[in-house]
Each structure stands twice: as structure tokens, then as C-alpha cells.
CSV table of C-alpha atoms in Angstrom, one decimal:
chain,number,residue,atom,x,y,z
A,806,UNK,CA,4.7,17.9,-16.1
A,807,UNK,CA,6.7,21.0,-14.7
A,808,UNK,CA,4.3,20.3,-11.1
A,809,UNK,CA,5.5,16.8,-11.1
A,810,UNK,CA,8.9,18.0,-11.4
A,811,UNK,CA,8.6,20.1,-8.9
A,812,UNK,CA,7.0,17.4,-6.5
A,813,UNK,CA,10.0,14.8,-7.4
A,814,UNK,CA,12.2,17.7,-6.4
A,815,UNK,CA,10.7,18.6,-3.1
A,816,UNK,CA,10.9,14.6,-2.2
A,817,UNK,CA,14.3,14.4,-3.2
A,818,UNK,CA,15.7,17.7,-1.2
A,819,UNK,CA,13.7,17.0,2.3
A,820,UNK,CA,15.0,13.5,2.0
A,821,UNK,CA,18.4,14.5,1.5
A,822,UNK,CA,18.2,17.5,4.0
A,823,UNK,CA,16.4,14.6,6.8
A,824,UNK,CA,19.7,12.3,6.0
A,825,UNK,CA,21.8,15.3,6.5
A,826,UNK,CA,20.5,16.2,9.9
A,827,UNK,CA,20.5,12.6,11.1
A,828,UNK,CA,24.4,12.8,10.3
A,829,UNK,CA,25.1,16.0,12.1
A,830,UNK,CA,-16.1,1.8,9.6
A,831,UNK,CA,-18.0,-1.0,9.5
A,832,UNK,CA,-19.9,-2.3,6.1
A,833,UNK,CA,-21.8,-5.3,4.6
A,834,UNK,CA,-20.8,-7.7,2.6
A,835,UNK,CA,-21.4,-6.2,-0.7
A,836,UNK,CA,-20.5,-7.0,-5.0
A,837,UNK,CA,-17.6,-5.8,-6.4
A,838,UNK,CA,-17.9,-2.3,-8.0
A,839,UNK,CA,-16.7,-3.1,-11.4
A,840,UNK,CA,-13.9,-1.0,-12.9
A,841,UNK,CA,-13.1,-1.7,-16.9
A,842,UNK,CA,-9.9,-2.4,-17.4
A,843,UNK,CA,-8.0,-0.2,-20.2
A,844,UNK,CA,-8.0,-2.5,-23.4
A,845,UNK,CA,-4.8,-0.5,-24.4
A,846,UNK,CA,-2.6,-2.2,-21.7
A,847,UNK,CA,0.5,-3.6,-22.0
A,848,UNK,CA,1.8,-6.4,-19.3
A,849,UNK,CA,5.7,-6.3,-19.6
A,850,UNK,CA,8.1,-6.5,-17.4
A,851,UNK,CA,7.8,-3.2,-16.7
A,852,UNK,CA,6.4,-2.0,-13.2
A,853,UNK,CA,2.4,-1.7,-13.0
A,854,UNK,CA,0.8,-1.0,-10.0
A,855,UNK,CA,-1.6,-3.8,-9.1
A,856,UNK,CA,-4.6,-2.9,-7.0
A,857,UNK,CA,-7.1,-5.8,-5.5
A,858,UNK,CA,-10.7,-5.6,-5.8
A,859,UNK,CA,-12.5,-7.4,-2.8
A,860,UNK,CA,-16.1,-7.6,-1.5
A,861,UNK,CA,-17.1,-6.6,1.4
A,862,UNK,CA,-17.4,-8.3,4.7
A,863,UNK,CA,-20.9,-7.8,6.5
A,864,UNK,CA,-19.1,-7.4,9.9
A,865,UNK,CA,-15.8,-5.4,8.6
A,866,UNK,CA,-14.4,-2.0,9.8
A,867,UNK,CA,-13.6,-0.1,6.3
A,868,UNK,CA,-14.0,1.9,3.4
A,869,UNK,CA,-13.8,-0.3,0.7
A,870,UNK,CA,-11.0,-1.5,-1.7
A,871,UNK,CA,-11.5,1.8,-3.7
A,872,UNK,CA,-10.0,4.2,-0.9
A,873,UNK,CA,-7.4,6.1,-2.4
A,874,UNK,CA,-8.3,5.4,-5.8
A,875,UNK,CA,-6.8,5.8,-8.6
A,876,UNK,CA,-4.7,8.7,-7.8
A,877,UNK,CA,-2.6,6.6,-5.2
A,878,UNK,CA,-1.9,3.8,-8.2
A,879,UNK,CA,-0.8,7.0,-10.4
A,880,UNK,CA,1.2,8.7,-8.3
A,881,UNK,CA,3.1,5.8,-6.8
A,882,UNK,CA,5.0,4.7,-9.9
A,883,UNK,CA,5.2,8.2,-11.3
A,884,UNK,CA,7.4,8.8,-8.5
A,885,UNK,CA,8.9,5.4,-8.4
A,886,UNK,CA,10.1,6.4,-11.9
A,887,UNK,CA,11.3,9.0,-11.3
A,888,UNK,CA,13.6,9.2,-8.0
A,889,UNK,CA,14.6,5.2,-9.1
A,890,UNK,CA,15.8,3.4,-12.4
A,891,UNK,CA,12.8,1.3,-12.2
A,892,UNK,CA,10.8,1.2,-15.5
A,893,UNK,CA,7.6,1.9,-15.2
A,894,UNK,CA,4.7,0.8,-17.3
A,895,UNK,CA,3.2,3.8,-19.0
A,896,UNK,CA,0.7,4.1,-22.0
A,897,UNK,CA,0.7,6.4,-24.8
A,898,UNK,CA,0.1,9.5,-23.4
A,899,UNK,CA,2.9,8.7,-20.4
A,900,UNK,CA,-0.1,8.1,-17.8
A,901,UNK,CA,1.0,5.2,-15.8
A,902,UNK,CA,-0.9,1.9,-16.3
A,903,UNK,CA,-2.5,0.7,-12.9
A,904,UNK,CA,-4.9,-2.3,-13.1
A,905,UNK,CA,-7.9,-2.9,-10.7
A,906,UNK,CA,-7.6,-6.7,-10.4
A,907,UNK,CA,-10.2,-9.5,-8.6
A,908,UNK,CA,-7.8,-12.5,-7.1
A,909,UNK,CA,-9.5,-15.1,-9.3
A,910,UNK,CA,-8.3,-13.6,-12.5
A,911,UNK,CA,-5.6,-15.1,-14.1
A,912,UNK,CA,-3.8,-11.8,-15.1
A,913,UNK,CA,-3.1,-11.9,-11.2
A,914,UNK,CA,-0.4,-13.3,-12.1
A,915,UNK,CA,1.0,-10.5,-14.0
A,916,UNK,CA,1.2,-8.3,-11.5
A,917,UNK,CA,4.5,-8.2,-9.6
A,918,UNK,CA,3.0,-6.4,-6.7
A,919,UNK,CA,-0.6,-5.9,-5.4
A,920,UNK,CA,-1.8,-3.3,-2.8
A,921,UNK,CA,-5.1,-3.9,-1.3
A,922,UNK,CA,-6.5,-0.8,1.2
A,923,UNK,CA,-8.7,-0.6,3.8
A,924,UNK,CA,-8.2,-4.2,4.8
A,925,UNK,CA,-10.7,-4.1,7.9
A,926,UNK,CA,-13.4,-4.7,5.3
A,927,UNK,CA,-12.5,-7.6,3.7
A,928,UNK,CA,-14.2,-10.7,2.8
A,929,UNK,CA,-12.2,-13.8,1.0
A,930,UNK,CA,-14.4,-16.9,-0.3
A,931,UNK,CA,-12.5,-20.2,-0.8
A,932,UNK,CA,-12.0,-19.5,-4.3
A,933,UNK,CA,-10.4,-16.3,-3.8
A,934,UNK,CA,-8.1,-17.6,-0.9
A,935,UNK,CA,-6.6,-20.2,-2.9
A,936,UNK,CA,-5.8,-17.9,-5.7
A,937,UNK,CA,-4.4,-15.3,-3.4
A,938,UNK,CA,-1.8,-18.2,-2.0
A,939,UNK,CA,-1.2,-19.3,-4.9
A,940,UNK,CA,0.0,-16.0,-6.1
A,941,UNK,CA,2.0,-15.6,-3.0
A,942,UNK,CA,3.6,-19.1,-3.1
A,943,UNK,CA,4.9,-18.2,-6.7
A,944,UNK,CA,7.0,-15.0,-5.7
A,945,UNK,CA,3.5,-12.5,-5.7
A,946,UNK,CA,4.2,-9.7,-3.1
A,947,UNK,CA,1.0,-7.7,-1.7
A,948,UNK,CA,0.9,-4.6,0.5
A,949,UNK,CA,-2.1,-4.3,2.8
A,950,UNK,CA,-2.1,-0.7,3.9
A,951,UNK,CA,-5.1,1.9,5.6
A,952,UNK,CA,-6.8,0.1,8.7
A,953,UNK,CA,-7.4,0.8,12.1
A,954,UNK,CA,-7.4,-0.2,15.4
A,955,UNK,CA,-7.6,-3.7,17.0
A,956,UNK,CA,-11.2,-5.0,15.7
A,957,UNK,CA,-10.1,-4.3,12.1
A,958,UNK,CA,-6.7,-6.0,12.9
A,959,UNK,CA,-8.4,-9.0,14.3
A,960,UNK,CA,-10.7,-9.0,11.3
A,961,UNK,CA,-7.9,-8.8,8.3
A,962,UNK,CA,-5.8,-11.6,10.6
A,963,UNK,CA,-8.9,-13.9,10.1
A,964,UNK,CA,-9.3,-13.1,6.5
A,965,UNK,CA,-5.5,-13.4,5.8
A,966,UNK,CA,-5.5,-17.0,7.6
A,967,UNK,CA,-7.9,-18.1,4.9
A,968,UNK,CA,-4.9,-17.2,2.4
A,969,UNK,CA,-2.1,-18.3,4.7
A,970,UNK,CA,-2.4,-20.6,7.4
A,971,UNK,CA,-0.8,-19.4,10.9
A,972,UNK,CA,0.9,-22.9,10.9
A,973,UNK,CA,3.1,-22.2,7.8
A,974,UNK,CA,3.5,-18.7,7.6
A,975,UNK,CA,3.7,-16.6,10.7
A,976,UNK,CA,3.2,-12.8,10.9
A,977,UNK,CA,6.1,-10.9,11.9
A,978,UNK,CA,6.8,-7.3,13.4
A,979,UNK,CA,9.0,-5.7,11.2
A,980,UNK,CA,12.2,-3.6,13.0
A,981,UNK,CA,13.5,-0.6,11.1
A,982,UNK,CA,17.0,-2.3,11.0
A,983,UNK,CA,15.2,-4.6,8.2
A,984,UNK,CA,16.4,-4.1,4.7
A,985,UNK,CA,12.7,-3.8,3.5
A,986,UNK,CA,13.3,0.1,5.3
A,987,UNK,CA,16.2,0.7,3.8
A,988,UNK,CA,16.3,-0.5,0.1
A,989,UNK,CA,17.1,2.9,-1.8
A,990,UNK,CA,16.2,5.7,1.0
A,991,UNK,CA,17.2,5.5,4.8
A,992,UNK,CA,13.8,5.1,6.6
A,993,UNK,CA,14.3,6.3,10.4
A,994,UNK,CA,11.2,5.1,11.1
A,995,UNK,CA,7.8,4.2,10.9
A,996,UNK,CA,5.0,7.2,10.5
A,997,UNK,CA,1.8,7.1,11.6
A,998,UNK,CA,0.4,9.0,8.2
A,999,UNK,CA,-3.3,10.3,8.8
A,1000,UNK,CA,-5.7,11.6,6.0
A,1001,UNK,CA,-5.3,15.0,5.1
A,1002,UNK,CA,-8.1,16.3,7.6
A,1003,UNK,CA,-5.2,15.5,10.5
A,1004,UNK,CA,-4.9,19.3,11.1
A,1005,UNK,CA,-8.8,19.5,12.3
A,1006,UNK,CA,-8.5,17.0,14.6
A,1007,UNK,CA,-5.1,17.4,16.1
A,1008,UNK,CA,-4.0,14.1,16.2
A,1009,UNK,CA,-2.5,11.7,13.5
A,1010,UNK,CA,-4.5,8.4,15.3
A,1011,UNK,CA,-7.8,8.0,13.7
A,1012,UNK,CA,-8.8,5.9,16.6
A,1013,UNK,CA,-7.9,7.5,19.3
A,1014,UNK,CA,-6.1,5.4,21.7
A,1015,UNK,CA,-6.8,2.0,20.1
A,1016,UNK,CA,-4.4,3.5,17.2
A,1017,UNK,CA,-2.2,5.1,18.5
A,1018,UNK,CA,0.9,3.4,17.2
A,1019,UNK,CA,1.5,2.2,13.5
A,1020,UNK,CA,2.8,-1.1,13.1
A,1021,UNK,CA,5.0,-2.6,10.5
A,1022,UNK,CA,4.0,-6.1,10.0
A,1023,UNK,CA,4.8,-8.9,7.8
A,1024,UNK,CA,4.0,-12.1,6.3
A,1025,UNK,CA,7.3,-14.4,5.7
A,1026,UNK,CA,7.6,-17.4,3.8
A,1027,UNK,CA,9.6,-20.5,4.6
A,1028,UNK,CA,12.5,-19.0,3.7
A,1029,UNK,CA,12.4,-15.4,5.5
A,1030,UNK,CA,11.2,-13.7,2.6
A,1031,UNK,CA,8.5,-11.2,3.5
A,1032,UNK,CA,5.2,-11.9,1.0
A,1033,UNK,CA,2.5,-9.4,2.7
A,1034,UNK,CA,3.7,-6.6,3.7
A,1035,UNK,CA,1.2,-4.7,6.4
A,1036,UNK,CA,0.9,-1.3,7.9
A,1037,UNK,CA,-1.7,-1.1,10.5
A,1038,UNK,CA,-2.4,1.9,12.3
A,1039,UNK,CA,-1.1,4.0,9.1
A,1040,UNK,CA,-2.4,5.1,5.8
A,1041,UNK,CA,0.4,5.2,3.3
A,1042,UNK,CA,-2.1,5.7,0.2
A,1043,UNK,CA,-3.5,9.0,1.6
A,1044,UNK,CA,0.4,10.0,1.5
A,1045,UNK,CA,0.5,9.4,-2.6
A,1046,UNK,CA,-3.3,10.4,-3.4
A,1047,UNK,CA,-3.1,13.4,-1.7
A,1048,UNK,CA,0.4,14.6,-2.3
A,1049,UNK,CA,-0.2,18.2,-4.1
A,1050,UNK,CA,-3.6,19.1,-2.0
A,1051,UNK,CA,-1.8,20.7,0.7
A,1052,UNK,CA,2.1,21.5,1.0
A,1053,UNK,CA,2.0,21.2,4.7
A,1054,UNK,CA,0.6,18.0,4.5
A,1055,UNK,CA,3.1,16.9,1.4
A,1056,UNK,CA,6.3,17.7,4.0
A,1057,UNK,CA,4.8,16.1,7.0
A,1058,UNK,CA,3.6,12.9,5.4
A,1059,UNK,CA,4.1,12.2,1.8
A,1060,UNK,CA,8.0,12.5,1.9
A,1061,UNK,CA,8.2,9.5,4.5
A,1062,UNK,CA,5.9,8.0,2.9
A,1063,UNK,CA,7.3,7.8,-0.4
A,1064,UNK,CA,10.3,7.0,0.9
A,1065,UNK,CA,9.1,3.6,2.4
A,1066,UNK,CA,7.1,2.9,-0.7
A,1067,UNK,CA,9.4,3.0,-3.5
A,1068,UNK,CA,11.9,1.3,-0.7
A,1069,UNK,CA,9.2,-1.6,-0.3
């Protein structure tokens, strides 16, 4: 407990000192590993971190819907609890509840937001698209985070237009001058968040050219409200899984990307 402390300390101070100065792979189509579900769980209306189990496209570029898991779905809300007012859903022993969920099972539904990783990979049957819209149509909100370069873009897009037809609900860049940035903390801008072998390779792109840049991206609805949220080129779940492996890593990436998650 006195670690996490410490941790929700560290992100609070370099956010406030970074404010301060601004003033002055390719798989198979495989089944879905099968994750048991804690029977103790409570759905309430407090916040549970939602993450969606997919299988596997035979010609994706990914690692899976496990990446980052669970340690990324802990961390998240223990943080969100603690730098926000939010209330978080935790169990008996104060571990956050996080729920590996499939988008054909009703308890979707229950979940007020839904991260899905390593989108490059993914496969959606008919079944599973029509669930996932229906979700989204009824105020759902999913973050698709941890992919890489143009084929896996082009792949996710054509998954994602199973879900949500181009026609209806076009995919937006998203500016840092949009609220989404700038909810609780003032995001300056977008980071390109690496795993935590960066320092051996020297570079924060994990594709070299074809990644160079991370993009902010959205789905909107109808009525401008942003219903998939996507960062491409960026790997925000490495920044809350891997937050206390390596301080130097923690300053240079998990701050920021805290900072955009608990605003998001």
C-alpha cells in the first residue's frame, strides 16, 4: 500500500511540476483463451475496468487480447481512484475488480467502458459485431489501444466496419484542443509510449518508420460524441502494466499516460 502511495504521489508531482513549466505480429485465427470470471463480483455503479476477449484473425498483426494483462486493468482504476473522486469497484481485499468479457455476453452491458489491446489481431464474426454496436449505440464506450503501423491499421479499420459502418459513423483525428485531452489533467500532447525495452532499441516507434507518429483517433456517433476511442502507433497499457519495473520508464511514459487515461 505505502508503494502505491508513493506511485500516486510521483504522478501527481510531475504532473503538477509539467503544468508549472508550461506556465513559465501477425497470428491465426485462433479460440478464445478462457479466463474464469471472479464469482465474488459485484456490478454497481461503481467503475470496473472492462477488458474484451477476441479471437484471433488468421491474417492479423498482434499479440493477442491478453497483452498487458491483468496488471494494466489493476493499475488503471487503482490510480483512477486515487488522483479522482471516481469510485472504483473493489472486492474484499481492496483489489480492484476487472472483468475479461467476450462481446456476445450479456454482462457487456455492464460495463461502462471496455478496452480491447493489440487490435491488429482481431477477428469479429456477425454475431459479435452486432453485439459490439449494439453496446455502442446504447452509450458503451471502448478504447482500442497497442497497434502498429499501417497493415495493422488497415486491418482493425476493416474489423471495426463490421461493428460500425463508415456510412454512419466516421473515424475522426482527434486534436489536443478536444475536451477528451483535457477532462481532469492538461494533456499537451499525444506520446508515442513504447514497451519498456525502448532503452535497447533507441527509439520509441516499434515499426520503424511506418510508426513513427501516434495518432489519436476516434469513432463519433450522430451526435459528436466520441464511442471508440483509438490510439495507433502508441501503447498506453504498457504505461499502467509496467509502471513500478523501471523509474526511468515510470517518468518518461506512465505519467502522460495516466494522465490521458483517467482523462478519457
Amino acid at each position: 500500500m505505502r508503494v502505491k502511495k508513493l506511485v500516486a504521489a510521483g504522478i501527481i508531482l510531475v504532473l503538477g511540476m509539467t503544468a508549472l513549466l508550461e506556465a513559465q505480429r501477425r497470428g491465426r485465427r485462433g479460440g478464445l483463451s478462457y479466463v474464469k470470471r471472479p464469482e465474488h463480483i459485484t456490478w454497481n455503479s461503481d467503475f470496473t475496468f472492462c477488458r474484451l476477449a477476441y479471437r484471433e484473425a488468421y491474417d492479423g498483426d498482434g499479440g493477442g487480447w491478453g497483452v498487458d494483462y491483468p496488471r494494466a486493468d489493476m493499475n488503471l482504476p487503482i490510480r483512477l481512484s486515487e488522483l479522482t473522486r471516481a469510485t472504483v469497484n473493489f472486492d474484499a481485499s481492496h483489489e480492484p475488480n476487472h472483468v475479461v468479457i467476450q462481446a456476445t455476453e450479456p454482462e457487456l452491458f455492464k460495463c461502462p467502458f471496455v478496452m480491447i489491446t493489440e487490435v491488429g489481431a482481431t477477428f469479429f464474426d456477425e454475431q459479435e459485431a452486432l453485439a459490439l454496436r449494439q453496446y455502442l449505440q446504447k452509450g458503451g464506450f471502448m478504447w482500442a489501444d497497442d497497434f502498429w503501423g499501417e497493415y495493422a491499421w488497415r486491418h482493425w479499420e476493416r474489423e471495426l466496419r463490421k461493428v460500425l459502418p463508415a456510412s454512419e459513423y466516421p473515424i475522426i483525428d482527434v486534436p489536443m484542443n478536444h475536451s477528451i485531452f483535457h477532462t481532469l489533467f492538461d494533456a499537451k500532447r499525444f506520446p508515442q509510449i513504447p514497451s519498456i525495452g525502448w532503452v535497447y532499441s533507441g527509439t520509441t516507434s516499434e515499426r520503424g518508420a511506418d510508426s513513427a507518429t501516434a495518432n489519436a483517433r476516434a469513432v463519433v456517433d450522430q451526435k459528436g460524441r466520441i464511442i471508440v476511442f483509438i490510439s495507433h502507433n502508441t501503447d498506453f497499457g504498457d504505461s499502467y502494466e509496467r509502471e513500478s519495473d523501471d523509474p526511468t520508464y515510470f517518468y518518461n511514459f506512465s505519467v502522460e499516460g495516466y494522465a490521458i487515461g483517467i482523462n478519457i
